[in-house]
Structure formats: structure tokens, C-alpha cells
Amino acid sequence: ALWLLSVGPLVLLFWRQSFWITNEQGVWSYVWPPSQLVDFVLGAVAASLARRHASGAGTTSVVASAREEESKSSTEVLEPLLTVRARGLLADACLLVVAATCLCAPSSGARVGWEPLFNHGFGLLFAACLYGYAAGGGAGLAARLP
């Protein structure tokens, strides 16, 4: 819902003007402080969730966690690995959607029409990338690149 405060007015303007946004309107949507605040909050929420995820995993001592690992069945051991893998796949998929959209979308070079929607339209996808790549030591292919 918070993301809609950032991208919603721009989408409404885009729709009301017969699917066109001028360069000046696009610039205002980018430099207007409240729109930047929403993107900041999305990043802060993603970081907070990643930190909570990491702190939840690191609350036990090394000896206690080793004892717990010995007593777990194979399905209990695989469960966290599947969540790490799913988190990495989600982050990589979000990054691929952003990259494919930016690379495959035709560009006029003037930042008019639908291009200003890129300013805040990918906010949720970037937040998902931040969470997936940061939580629990990082997951996904892009997080493991040197």
C-alpha cells in the first residue's frame, strides 16, 4: 500500500493523459521529496526484515546449534535450505524482470511517455532483491558474484 503512494499518482496521471507523461512531469515525480521518502521506507523495511531474519537464525550458540543439527531429521535440515534457495530465486527473478524490462523496452531517449514509470515502478522488486540478497548471509546468484 505504501508503494502505491509513490507510483500511484504517476500511474493515474499516465492513464488520464492518454498513456503519456511529459518530461517535466517525470522529473517532478523523481525529485519530489515525498516520492523519494516512500522508496527509502521500502528499502528500510527490506533491511529490517533481512536483519530480523539474520538475527533469528543467530540466536543460539554454536555448540547448541550443532547439537540441534544432530537431532534433526533429514527433512528438518532441508527445510531451511529450501527457504534460502527460494529467497535467492525470488531475488534473482526480481532482478531479471527489472533488467529485461529496461533492456527490452524501446527508449525514445527523452524520458517521456511511459519511461518515467521506471522511476518508482520497480520499488517493490528492488526491495525484494535487497531482502533476498541480504537475509541470512545472502542467497541467489547475483549475491555470490565476486
PDB file of C-alpha atoms in Angstrom:
ATOM      1  CA  ALA A   1       0.000   0.000   0.000  1.00  0.00           C
ATOM      2  CA  LEU A   2       2.871   2.360   0.750  1.00  0.00           C
ATOM      3  CA  TRP A   3       4.362   1.772  -2.675  1.00  0.00           C
ATOM      4  CA  LEU A   4       1.098   2.978  -4.237  1.00  0.00           C
ATOM      5  CA  LEU A   5       1.668   6.404  -2.648  1.00  0.00           C
ATOM      6  CA  SER A   6       4.816   6.703  -4.730  1.00  0.00           C
ATOM      7  CA  VAL A   7       3.805   5.192  -8.057  1.00  0.00           C
ATOM      8  CA  GLY A   8       0.012   5.616  -7.858  1.00  0.00           C
ATOM      9  CA  PRO A   9      -0.208   9.323  -8.747  1.00  0.00           C
ATOM     10  CA  LEU A  10       2.125   8.789 -11.695  1.00  0.00           C
ATOM     11  CA  VAL A  11       0.090   5.837 -12.989  1.00  0.00           C
ATOM     12  CA  LEU A  12      -3.123   7.849 -12.597  1.00  0.00           C
ATOM     13  CA  LEU A  13      -1.571  10.769 -14.476  1.00  0.00           C
ATOM     14  CA  PHE A  14      -0.350   8.369 -17.165  1.00  0.00           C
ATOM     15  CA  TRP A  15      -3.834   6.929 -17.583  1.00  0.00           C
ATOM     16  CA  ARG A  16      -5.641  10.309 -17.560  1.00  0.00           C
ATOM     17  CA  GLN A  17      -3.345  11.790 -20.212  1.00  0.00           C
ATOM     18  CA  SER A  18      -3.946   9.034 -22.766  1.00  0.00           C
ATOM     19  CA  PHE A  19      -0.936   6.976 -21.670  1.00  0.00           C
ATOM     20  CA  TRP A  20       1.604   9.788 -21.859  1.00  0.00           C
ATOM     21  CA  ILE A  21       3.757  11.589 -19.296  1.00  0.00           C
ATOM     22  CA  THR A  22       5.739  14.696 -20.209  1.00  0.00           C
ATOM     23  CA  ASN A  23       9.389  15.140 -19.331  1.00  0.00           C
ATOM     24  CA  GLU A  24       8.567  17.833 -16.767  1.00  0.00           C
ATOM     25  CA  GLN A  25       6.012  15.591 -15.044  1.00  0.00           C
ATOM     26  CA  GLY A  26       8.522  12.757 -14.991  1.00  0.00           C
ATOM     27  CA  VAL A  27      11.165  14.994 -13.432  1.00  0.00           C
ATOM     28  CA  TRP A  28       8.713  16.157 -10.754  1.00  0.00           C
ATOM     29  CA  SER A  29       7.825  12.577  -9.936  1.00  0.00           C
ATOM     30  CA  TYR A  30      11.514  11.833  -9.463  1.00  0.00           C
ATOM     31  CA  VAL A  31      12.658  14.871  -7.444  1.00  0.00           C
ATOM     32  CA  TRP A  32       9.530  15.426  -5.355  1.00  0.00           C
ATOM     33  CA  PRO A  33      10.688  14.581  -1.806  1.00  0.00           C
ATOM     34  CA  PRO A  34       7.639  12.570  -0.668  1.00  0.00           C
ATOM     35  CA  SER A  35       8.079  10.158  -3.575  1.00  0.00           C
ATOM     36  CA  GLN A  36      11.697   9.569  -2.577  1.00  0.00           C
ATOM     37  CA  LEU A  37      10.661   9.041   1.035  1.00  0.00           C
ATOM     38  CA  VAL A  38       8.459   6.099   0.078  1.00  0.00           C
ATOM     39  CA  ASP A  39      11.349   4.424  -1.755  1.00  0.00           C
ATOM     40  CA  PHE A  40      13.565   4.998   1.286  1.00  0.00           C
ATOM     41  CA  VAL A  41      10.970   3.418   3.573  1.00  0.00           C
ATOM     42  CA  LEU A  42      10.691   0.379   1.266  1.00  0.00           C
ATOM     43  CA  GLY A  43      14.457  -0.089   1.481  1.00  0.00           C
ATOM     44  CA  ALA A  44      14.436   0.360   5.257  1.00  0.00           C
ATOM     45  CA  VAL A  45      11.658  -2.216   5.638  1.00  0.00           C
ATOM     46  CA  ALA A  46      13.559  -4.685   3.434  1.00  0.00           C
ATOM     47  CA  ALA A  47      16.722  -4.125   5.504  1.00  0.00           C
ATOM     48  CA  SER A  48      14.804  -4.542   8.754  1.00  0.00           C
ATOM     49  CA  LEU A  49      13.253  -7.797   7.569  1.00  0.00           C
ATOM     50  CA  ALA A  50      16.653  -9.072   6.429  1.00  0.00           C
ATOM     51  CA  ARG A  51      18.202  -8.154   9.754  1.00  0.00           C
ATOM     52  CA  ARG A  52      15.356  -9.799  11.683  1.00  0.00           C
ATOM     53  CA  HIS A  53      15.775 -12.912   9.528  1.00  0.00           C
ATOM     54  CA  ALA A  54      19.520 -12.988  10.244  1.00  0.00           C
ATOM     55  CA  SER A  55      19.149 -12.327  13.976  1.00  0.00           C
ATOM     56  CA  GLY A  56      16.514 -15.044  14.315  1.00  0.00           C
ATOM     57  CA  ALA A  57      18.947 -17.560  12.844  1.00  0.00           C
ATOM     58  CA  GLY A  58      21.872 -16.499  15.030  1.00  0.00           C
ATOM     59  CA  THR A  59      20.302 -16.531  18.498  1.00  0.00           C
ATOM     60  CA  THR A  60      21.694 -19.911  19.573  1.00  0.00           C
ATOM     61  CA  SER A  61      25.293 -20.735  20.377  1.00  0.00           C
ATOM     62  CA  VAL A  62      27.445 -22.770  18.040  1.00  0.00           C
ATOM     63  CA  VAL A  63      27.509 -25.774  20.381  1.00  0.00           C
ATOM     64  CA  ALA A  64      23.731 -25.696  20.886  1.00  0.00           C
ATOM     65  CA  SER A  65      23.097 -25.399  17.168  1.00  0.00           C
ATOM     66  CA  ALA A  66      25.452 -28.313  16.460  1.00  0.00           C
ATOM     67  CA  ARG A  67      23.530 -30.468  18.947  1.00  0.00           C
ATOM     68  CA  GLU A  68      20.241 -29.426  17.358  1.00  0.00           C
ATOM     69  CA  GLU A  69      21.575 -30.316  13.895  1.00  0.00           C
ATOM     70  CA  GLU A  70      22.493 -33.833  15.080  1.00  0.00           C
ATOM     71  CA  SER A  71      18.989 -34.435  16.418  1.00  0.00           C
ATOM     72  CA  LYS A  72      17.166 -33.172  13.317  1.00  0.00           C
ATOM     73  CA  SER A  73      15.833 -35.473  10.663  1.00  0.00           C
ATOM     74  CA  SER A  74      16.872 -35.011   7.045  1.00  0.00           C
ATOM     75  CA  THR A  75      13.637 -33.179   6.161  1.00  0.00           C
ATOM     76  CA  GLU A  76      14.119 -30.726   9.040  1.00  0.00           C
ATOM     77  CA  VAL A  77      17.641 -29.977   7.805  1.00  0.00           C
ATOM     78  CA  LEU A  78      16.487 -29.471   4.215  1.00  0.00           C
ATOM     79  CA  GLU A  79      13.669 -27.104   5.172  1.00  0.00           C
ATOM     80  CA  PRO A  80      15.897 -24.048   5.879  1.00  0.00           C
ATOM     81  CA  LEU A  81      17.894 -24.781   2.723  1.00  0.00           C
ATOM     82  CA  LEU A  82      14.726 -24.683   0.660  1.00  0.00           C
ATOM     83  CA  THR A  83      13.756 -21.328   2.114  1.00  0.00           C
ATOM     84  CA  VAL A  84      17.228 -19.961   1.392  1.00  0.00           C
ATOM     85  CA  ARG A  85      17.006 -21.302  -2.148  1.00  0.00           C
ATOM     86  CA  ALA A  86      13.500 -19.877  -2.647  1.00  0.00           C
ATOM     87  CA  ARG A  87      14.641 -16.498  -1.305  1.00  0.00           C
ATOM     88  CA  GLY A  88      17.572 -16.482  -3.706  1.00  0.00           C
ATOM     89  CA  LEU A  89      15.401 -17.465  -6.643  1.00  0.00           C
ATOM     90  CA  LEU A  90      12.925 -14.701  -5.786  1.00  0.00           C
ATOM     91  CA  ALA A  91      15.705 -12.110  -5.612  1.00  0.00           C
ATOM     92  CA  ASP A  92      17.265 -13.275  -8.884  1.00  0.00           C
ATOM     93  CA  ALA A  93      13.867 -13.341 -10.616  1.00  0.00           C
ATOM     94  CA  CYS A  94      13.115  -9.780  -9.487  1.00  0.00           C
ATOM     95  CA  LEU A  95      16.488  -8.600 -10.753  1.00  0.00           C
ATOM     96  CA  LEU A  96      15.935 -10.356 -14.089  1.00  0.00           C
ATOM     97  CA  VAL A  97      12.494  -8.748 -14.507  1.00  0.00           C
ATOM     98  CA  VAL A  98      13.974  -5.281 -13.940  1.00  0.00           C
ATOM     99  CA  ALA A  99      16.919  -5.919 -16.270  1.00  0.00           C
ATOM    100  CA  ALA A 100      14.775  -7.455 -19.017  1.00  0.00           C
ATOM    101  CA  THR A 101      12.240  -4.646 -18.838  1.00  0.00           C
ATOM    102  CA  CYS A 102      14.916  -1.966 -19.046  1.00  0.00           C
ATOM    103  CA  LEU A 103      16.842  -3.686 -21.829  1.00  0.00           C
ATOM    104  CA  CYS A 104      13.864  -4.771 -23.942  1.00  0.00           C
ATOM    105  CA  ALA A 105      11.721  -1.668 -23.620  1.00  0.00           C
ATOM    106  CA  PRO A 106      12.111   0.744 -26.535  1.00  0.00           C
ATOM    107  CA  SER A 107      13.613   4.068 -25.492  1.00  0.00           C
ATOM    108  CA  SER A 108      12.998   7.449 -27.043  1.00  0.00           C
ATOM    109  CA  GLY A 109      15.852   8.913 -25.008  1.00  0.00           C
ATOM    110  CA  ALA A 110      13.700  11.831 -23.845  1.00  0.00           C
ATOM    111  CA  ARG A 111      12.222  10.177 -20.713  1.00  0.00           C
ATOM    112  CA  VAL A 112       8.679  10.825 -21.842  1.00  0.00           C
ATOM    113  CA  GLY A 113       5.663   8.584 -22.322  1.00  0.00           C
ATOM    114  CA  TRP A 114       5.818   5.531 -20.074  1.00  0.00           C
ATOM    115  CA  GLU A 115       9.539   5.766 -19.197  1.00  0.00           C
ATOM    116  CA  PRO A 116       9.013   7.924 -16.062  1.00  0.00           C
ATOM    117  CA  LEU A 117       7.112   4.970 -14.597  1.00  0.00           C
ATOM    118  CA  PHE A 118      10.527   3.325 -14.165  1.00  0.00           C
ATOM    119  CA  ASN A 119      11.374   5.969 -11.505  1.00  0.00           C
ATOM    120  CA  HIS A 120       9.347   4.253  -8.797  1.00  0.00           C
ATOM    121  CA  GLY A 121       7.650   1.370 -10.567  1.00  0.00           C
ATOM    122  CA  PHE A 122      10.323  -1.147  -9.651  1.00  0.00           C
ATOM    123  CA  GLY A 123      10.425  -0.195  -5.960  1.00  0.00           C
ATOM    124  CA  LEU A 124       8.863  -3.417  -4.702  1.00  0.00           C
ATOM    125  CA  LEU A 125      11.100  -5.539  -6.910  1.00  0.00           C
ATOM    126  CA  PHE A 126      14.205  -3.745  -5.645  1.00  0.00           C
ATOM    127  CA  ALA A 127      13.044  -4.228  -2.042  1.00  0.00           C
ATOM    128  CA  ALA A 128      12.591  -7.962  -2.718  1.00  0.00           C
ATOM    129  CA  CYS A 129      16.103  -8.082  -4.204  1.00  0.00           C
ATOM    130  CA  LEU A 130      17.569  -6.337  -1.164  1.00  0.00           C
ATOM    131  CA  TYR A 131      15.855  -8.753   1.192  1.00  0.00           C
ATOM    132  CA  GLY A 132      16.736 -11.871  -0.800  1.00  0.00           C
ATOM    133  CA  TYR A 133      20.361 -10.924  -1.231  1.00  0.00           C
ATOM    134  CA  ALA A 134      20.916  -9.741   2.364  1.00  0.00           C
ATOM    135  CA  ALA A 135      18.881 -12.003   4.657  1.00  0.00           C
ATOM    136  CA  GLY A 136      20.705 -14.857   6.319  1.00  0.00           C
ATOM    137  CA  GLY A 137      24.071 -14.213   4.691  1.00  0.00           C
ATOM    138  CA  GLY A 138      22.722 -13.745   1.190  1.00  0.00           C
ATOM    139  CA  ALA A 139      21.167 -16.022  -1.352  1.00  0.00           C
ATOM    140  CA  GLY A 140      20.879 -16.020  -5.103  1.00  0.00           C
ATOM    141  CA  LEU A 141      23.354 -15.933  -7.936  1.00  0.00           C
ATOM    142  CA  ALA A 142      23.909 -12.178  -8.038  1.00  0.00           C
ATOM    143  CA  ALA A 143      24.743 -12.119  -4.303  1.00  0.00           C
ATOM    144  CA  ARG A 144      27.520 -14.656  -4.874  1.00  0.00           C
ATOM    145  CA  LEU A 145      29.189 -12.824  -7.749  1.00  0.00           C
ATOM    146  CA  PRO A 146      32.694 -11.578  -6.904  1.00  0.00           C
TER     147      PRO A 146
END
